[in-house]
Coordinates of C-alpha atoms and ligand atoms in Angstrom, one line a residue:
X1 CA 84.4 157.3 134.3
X2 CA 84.8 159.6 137.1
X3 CA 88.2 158.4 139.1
X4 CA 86.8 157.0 142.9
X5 CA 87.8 159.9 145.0
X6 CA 90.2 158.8 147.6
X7 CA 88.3 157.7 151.0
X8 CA 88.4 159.3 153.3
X9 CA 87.7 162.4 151.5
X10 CA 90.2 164.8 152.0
X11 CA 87.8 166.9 153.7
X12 CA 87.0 164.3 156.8
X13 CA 87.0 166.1 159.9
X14 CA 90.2 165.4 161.8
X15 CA 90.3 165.3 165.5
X16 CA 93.0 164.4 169.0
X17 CA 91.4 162.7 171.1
X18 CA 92.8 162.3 174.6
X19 CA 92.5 159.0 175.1
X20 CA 93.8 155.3 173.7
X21 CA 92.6 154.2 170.5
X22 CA 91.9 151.1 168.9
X23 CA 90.7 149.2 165.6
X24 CA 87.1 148.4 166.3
X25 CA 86.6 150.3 169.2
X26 CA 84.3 152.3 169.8
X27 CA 84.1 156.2 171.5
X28 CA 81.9 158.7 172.5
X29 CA 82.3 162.7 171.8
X30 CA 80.4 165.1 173.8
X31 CA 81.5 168.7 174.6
X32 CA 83.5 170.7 171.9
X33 CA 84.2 167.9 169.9
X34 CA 80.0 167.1 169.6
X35 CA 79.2 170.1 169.3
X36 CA 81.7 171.1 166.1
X37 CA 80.3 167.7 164.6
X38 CA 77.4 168.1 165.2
X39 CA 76.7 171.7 164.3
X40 CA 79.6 173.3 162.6
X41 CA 79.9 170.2 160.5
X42 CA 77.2 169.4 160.3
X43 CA 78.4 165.5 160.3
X44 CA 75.5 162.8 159.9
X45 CA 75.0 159.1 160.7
X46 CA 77.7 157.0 158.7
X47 CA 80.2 160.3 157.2
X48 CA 84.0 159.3 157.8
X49 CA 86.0 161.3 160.7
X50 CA 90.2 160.8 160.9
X51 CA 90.7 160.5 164.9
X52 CA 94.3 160.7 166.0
X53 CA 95.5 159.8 169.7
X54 CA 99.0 160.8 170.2
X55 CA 99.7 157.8 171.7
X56 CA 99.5 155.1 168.8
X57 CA 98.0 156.8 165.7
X58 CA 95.3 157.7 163.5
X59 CA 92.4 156.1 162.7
X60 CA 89.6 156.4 160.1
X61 CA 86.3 156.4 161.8
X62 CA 82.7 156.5 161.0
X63 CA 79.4 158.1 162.8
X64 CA 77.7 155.0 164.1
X65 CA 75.4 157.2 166.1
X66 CA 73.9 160.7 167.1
X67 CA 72.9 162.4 170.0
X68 CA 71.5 166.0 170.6
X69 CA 74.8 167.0 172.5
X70 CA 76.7 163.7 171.4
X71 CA 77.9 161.0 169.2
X72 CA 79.2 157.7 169.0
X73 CA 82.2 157.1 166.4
X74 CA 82.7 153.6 165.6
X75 CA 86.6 152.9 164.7
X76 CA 87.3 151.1 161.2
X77 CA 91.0 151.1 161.0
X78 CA 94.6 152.3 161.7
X79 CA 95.2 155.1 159.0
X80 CA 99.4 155.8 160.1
X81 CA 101.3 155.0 163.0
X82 CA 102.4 157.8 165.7
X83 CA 105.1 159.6 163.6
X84 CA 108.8 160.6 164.5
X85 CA 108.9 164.5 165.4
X86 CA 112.1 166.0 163.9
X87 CA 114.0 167.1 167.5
X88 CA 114.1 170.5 167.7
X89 CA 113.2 172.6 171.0
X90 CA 111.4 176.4 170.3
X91 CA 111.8 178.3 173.5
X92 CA 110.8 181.6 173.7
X93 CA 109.8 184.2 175.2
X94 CA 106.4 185.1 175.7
X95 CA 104.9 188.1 174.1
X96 CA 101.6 189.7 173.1
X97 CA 98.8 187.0 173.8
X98 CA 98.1 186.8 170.0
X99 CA 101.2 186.7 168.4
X100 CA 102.4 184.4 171.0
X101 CA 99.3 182.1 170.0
X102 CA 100.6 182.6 166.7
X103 CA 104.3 181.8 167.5
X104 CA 102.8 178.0 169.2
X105 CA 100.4 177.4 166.2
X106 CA 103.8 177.8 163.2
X107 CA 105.4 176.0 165.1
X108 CA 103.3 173.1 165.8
X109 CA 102.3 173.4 161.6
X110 CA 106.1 173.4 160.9
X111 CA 107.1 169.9 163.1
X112 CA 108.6 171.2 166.3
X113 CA 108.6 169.1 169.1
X114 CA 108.6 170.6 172.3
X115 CA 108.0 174.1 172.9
X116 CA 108.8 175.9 176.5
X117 CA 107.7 179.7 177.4
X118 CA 111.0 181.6 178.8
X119 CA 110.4 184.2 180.8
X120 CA 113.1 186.7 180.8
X121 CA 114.1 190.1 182.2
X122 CA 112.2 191.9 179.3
X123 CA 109.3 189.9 179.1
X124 CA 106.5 192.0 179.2
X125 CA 103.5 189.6 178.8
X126 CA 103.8 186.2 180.7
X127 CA 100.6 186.1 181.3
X128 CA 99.5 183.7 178.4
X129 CA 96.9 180.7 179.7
X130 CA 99.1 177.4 179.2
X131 CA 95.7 175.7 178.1
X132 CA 94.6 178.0 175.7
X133 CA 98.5 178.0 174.0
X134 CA 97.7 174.1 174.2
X135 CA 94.5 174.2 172.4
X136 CA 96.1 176.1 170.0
X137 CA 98.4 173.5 169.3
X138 CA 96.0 171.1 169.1
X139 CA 94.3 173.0 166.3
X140 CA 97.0 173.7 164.6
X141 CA 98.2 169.8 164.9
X142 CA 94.5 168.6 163.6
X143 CA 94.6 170.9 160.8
X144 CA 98.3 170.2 159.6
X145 CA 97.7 166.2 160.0
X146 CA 100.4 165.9 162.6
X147 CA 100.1 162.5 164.5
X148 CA 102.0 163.4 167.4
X149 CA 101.5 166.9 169.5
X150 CA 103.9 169.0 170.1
X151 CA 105.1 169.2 174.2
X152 CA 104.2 172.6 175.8
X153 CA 106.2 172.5 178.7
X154 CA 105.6 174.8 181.6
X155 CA 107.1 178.4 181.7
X156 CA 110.5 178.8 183.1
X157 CA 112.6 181.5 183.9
X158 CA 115.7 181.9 181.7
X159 CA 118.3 181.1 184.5
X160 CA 116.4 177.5 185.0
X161 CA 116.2 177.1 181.7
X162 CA 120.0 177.0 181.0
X163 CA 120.6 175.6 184.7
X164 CA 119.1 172.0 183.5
X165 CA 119.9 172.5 179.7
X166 CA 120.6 168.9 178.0
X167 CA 124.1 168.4 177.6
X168 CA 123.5 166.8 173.7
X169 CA 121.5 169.4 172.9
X170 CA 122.6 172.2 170.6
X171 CA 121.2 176.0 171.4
X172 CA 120.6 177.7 168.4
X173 CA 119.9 181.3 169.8
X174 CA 119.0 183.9 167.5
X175 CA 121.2 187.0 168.5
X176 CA 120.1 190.4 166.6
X177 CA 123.2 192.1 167.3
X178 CA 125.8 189.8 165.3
X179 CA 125.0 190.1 161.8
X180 CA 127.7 193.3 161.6
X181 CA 130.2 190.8 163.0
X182 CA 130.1 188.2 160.3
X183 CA 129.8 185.5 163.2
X184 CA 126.4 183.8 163.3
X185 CA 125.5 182.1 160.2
X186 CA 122.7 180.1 160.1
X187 CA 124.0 177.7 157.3
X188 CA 126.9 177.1 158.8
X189 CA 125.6 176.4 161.7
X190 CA 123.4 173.7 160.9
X191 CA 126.1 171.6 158.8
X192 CA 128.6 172.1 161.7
X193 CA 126.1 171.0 164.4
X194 CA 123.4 167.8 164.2
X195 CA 121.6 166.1 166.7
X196 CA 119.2 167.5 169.4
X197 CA 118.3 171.3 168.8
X198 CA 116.8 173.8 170.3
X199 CA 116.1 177.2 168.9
X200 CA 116.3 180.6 171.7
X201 CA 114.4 183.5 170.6
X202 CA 113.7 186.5 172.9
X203 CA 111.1 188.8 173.8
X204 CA 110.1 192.0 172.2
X205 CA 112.7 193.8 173.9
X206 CA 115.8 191.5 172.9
X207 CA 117.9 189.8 175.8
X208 CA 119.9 191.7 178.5
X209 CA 123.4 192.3 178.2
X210 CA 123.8 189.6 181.2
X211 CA 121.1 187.6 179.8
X212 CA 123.4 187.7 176.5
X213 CA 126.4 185.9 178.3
X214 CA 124.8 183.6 180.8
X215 CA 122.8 182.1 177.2
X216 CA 126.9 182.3 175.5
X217 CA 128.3 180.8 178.1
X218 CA 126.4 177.4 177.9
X219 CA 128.9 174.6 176.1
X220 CA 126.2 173.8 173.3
X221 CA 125.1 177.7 172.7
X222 CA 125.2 178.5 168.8
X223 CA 124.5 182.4 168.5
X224 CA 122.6 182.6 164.8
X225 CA 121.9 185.7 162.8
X226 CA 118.8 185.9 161.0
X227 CA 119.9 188.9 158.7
X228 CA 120.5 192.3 159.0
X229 CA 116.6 193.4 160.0
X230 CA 115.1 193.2 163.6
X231 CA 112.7 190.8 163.2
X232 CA 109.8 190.7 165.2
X233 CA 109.9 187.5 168.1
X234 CA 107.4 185.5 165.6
X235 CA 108.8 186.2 162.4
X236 CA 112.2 185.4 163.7
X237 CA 110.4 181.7 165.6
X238 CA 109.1 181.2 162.2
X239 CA 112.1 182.1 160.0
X240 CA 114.5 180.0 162.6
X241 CA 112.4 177.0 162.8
X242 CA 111.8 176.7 159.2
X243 CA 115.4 177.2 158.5
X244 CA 116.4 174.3 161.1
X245 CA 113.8 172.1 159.9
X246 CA 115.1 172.4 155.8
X247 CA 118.4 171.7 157.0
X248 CA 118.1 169.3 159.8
X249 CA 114.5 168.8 160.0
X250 CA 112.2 166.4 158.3
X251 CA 111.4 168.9 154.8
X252 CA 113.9 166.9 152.5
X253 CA 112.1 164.2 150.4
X254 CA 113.5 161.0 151.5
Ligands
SAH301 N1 116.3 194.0 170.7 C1 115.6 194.2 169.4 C2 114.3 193.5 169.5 C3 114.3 192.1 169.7 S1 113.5 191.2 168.5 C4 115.5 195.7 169.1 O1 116.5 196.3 169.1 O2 114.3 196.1 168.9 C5 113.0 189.8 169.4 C6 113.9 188.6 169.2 O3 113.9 188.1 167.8 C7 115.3 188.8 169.5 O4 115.6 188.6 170.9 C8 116.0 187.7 168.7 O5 116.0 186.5 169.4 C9 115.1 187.6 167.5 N2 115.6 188.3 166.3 C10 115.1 189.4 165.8 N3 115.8 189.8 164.7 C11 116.8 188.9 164.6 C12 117.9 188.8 163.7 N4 118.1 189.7 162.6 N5 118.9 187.8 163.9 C13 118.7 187.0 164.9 N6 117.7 187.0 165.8 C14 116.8 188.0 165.6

């Protein structure tokens, strides 16, 4: 006997919507939503679709009717509540339109809460579209089955960003140029320092030498090395985030 395959499939579209939801309820999709249904989808009258609000949860839903351009989704019932995000901070500095796309979408799939664009002396390319980095995160948040979407806050320049820094919050800020000095380790790092983090990661062309010590001079500054190689600005998001979120994130079986 076959086992019953677990409902919803596993393969049940997965959507945000941006709006309250509720057991019972019912909502209408039109636009981008409709039209992946409906034609990427290819989603019919009764197939199961996992909504998620960022507000109060996820829900299992089914196709209760279809349009040409849109559909009603009747809601059956509260899947998971709205999760806790592990509180760690990505700012960084924006770099080429891709890779910076790529920087938003890892760290969305890897649990970071809040990510803020830094614009600093070096930055060559801030001129990313805060919506498109948002739908990015969305995506990347549908697809990884995230209940609560990361923050993108708006871009700000480094100065401001370290004028209203958070006085609980830790700065882990990834500094290419200590490895040689034995200061800087990541490990050590995390077991000396819990609570709210943030991770600083710079543009293509590294921090100034004055951007260096105004971002060392900050009480909760923790300068990290992330090995003897010059990462590129994604790999080294990437390598920080995941190494933060192993030892102080939300990765450790319970
Ligand atoms: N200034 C570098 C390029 C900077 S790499 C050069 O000489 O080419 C972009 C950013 O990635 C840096 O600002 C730093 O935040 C981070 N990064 C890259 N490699 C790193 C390493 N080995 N340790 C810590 N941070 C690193």
């Amino acid at each position: 006997m076959p086992a019953t395959p677990a409902y919803p499939p596993h393969s049940a579209p997965r959507l945000y919507v941006d709006a309250e939801l509720a057991d019972g309820a019912q909502i209408r999709l039109d636009g981008s939503h409709a039209h992946y249904l409906l034609k990427v989808m290819r989603i019919r009258q009764g197939d199961p679709v996992k909504l998620f609000d960022d507000r109060t949860g996820e829900y299992l839903a089914h196709v209760s009717a279809l349009g040409k351009r849109d559909l009603i989704l009747t809601i059956n019932g509260k899947t998971r509540g709205r999760e806790a995000v592990p509180d760690l901070w990505l700012c960084s500095a924006p770099i080429k339109k891709d890779r910076f796309n790529w920087i938003a979408e890892k760290a969305t799939e890897l649990g970071v809460a809040k990510m803020i664009p830094v614009q600093t002396e070096r930055t060559q390319s801030s001129n990313f579209k805060h919506e498109k980095l948002r739908a990015h995160m969305i995506e990347a948040a549908e697809q990884c089955e995230r209940t609560a979407l990361p923050v993108l806050a708006p871009q700000l320049k480094l100065p401001e960003l370290l004028g209203q820094w958070p006085a609980d919050r830790h700065l882990f800020f990834a500094d290419e140029r200590i490895h040689e000095s034995g200061e800087g380790s990541f490990r050590k790092a995390l077991v000396a320092h819990d609570g709210p983090a943030a991770i600083l990661i710079g543009p293509e062309g590294g921090f100034s030498d004055a951007e260096n010590d105004m971002i060392r001079a900050l009480p909760r500054s923790v300068p990290v090395s992330l090995g003897p190689r010059i990462l590129r600005a994604d790999t080294a998001a990437l390598a920080a985030i995941s190494l933060w979120m192993a030892g102080r994130g939300d990765w450790n079986p319970r």
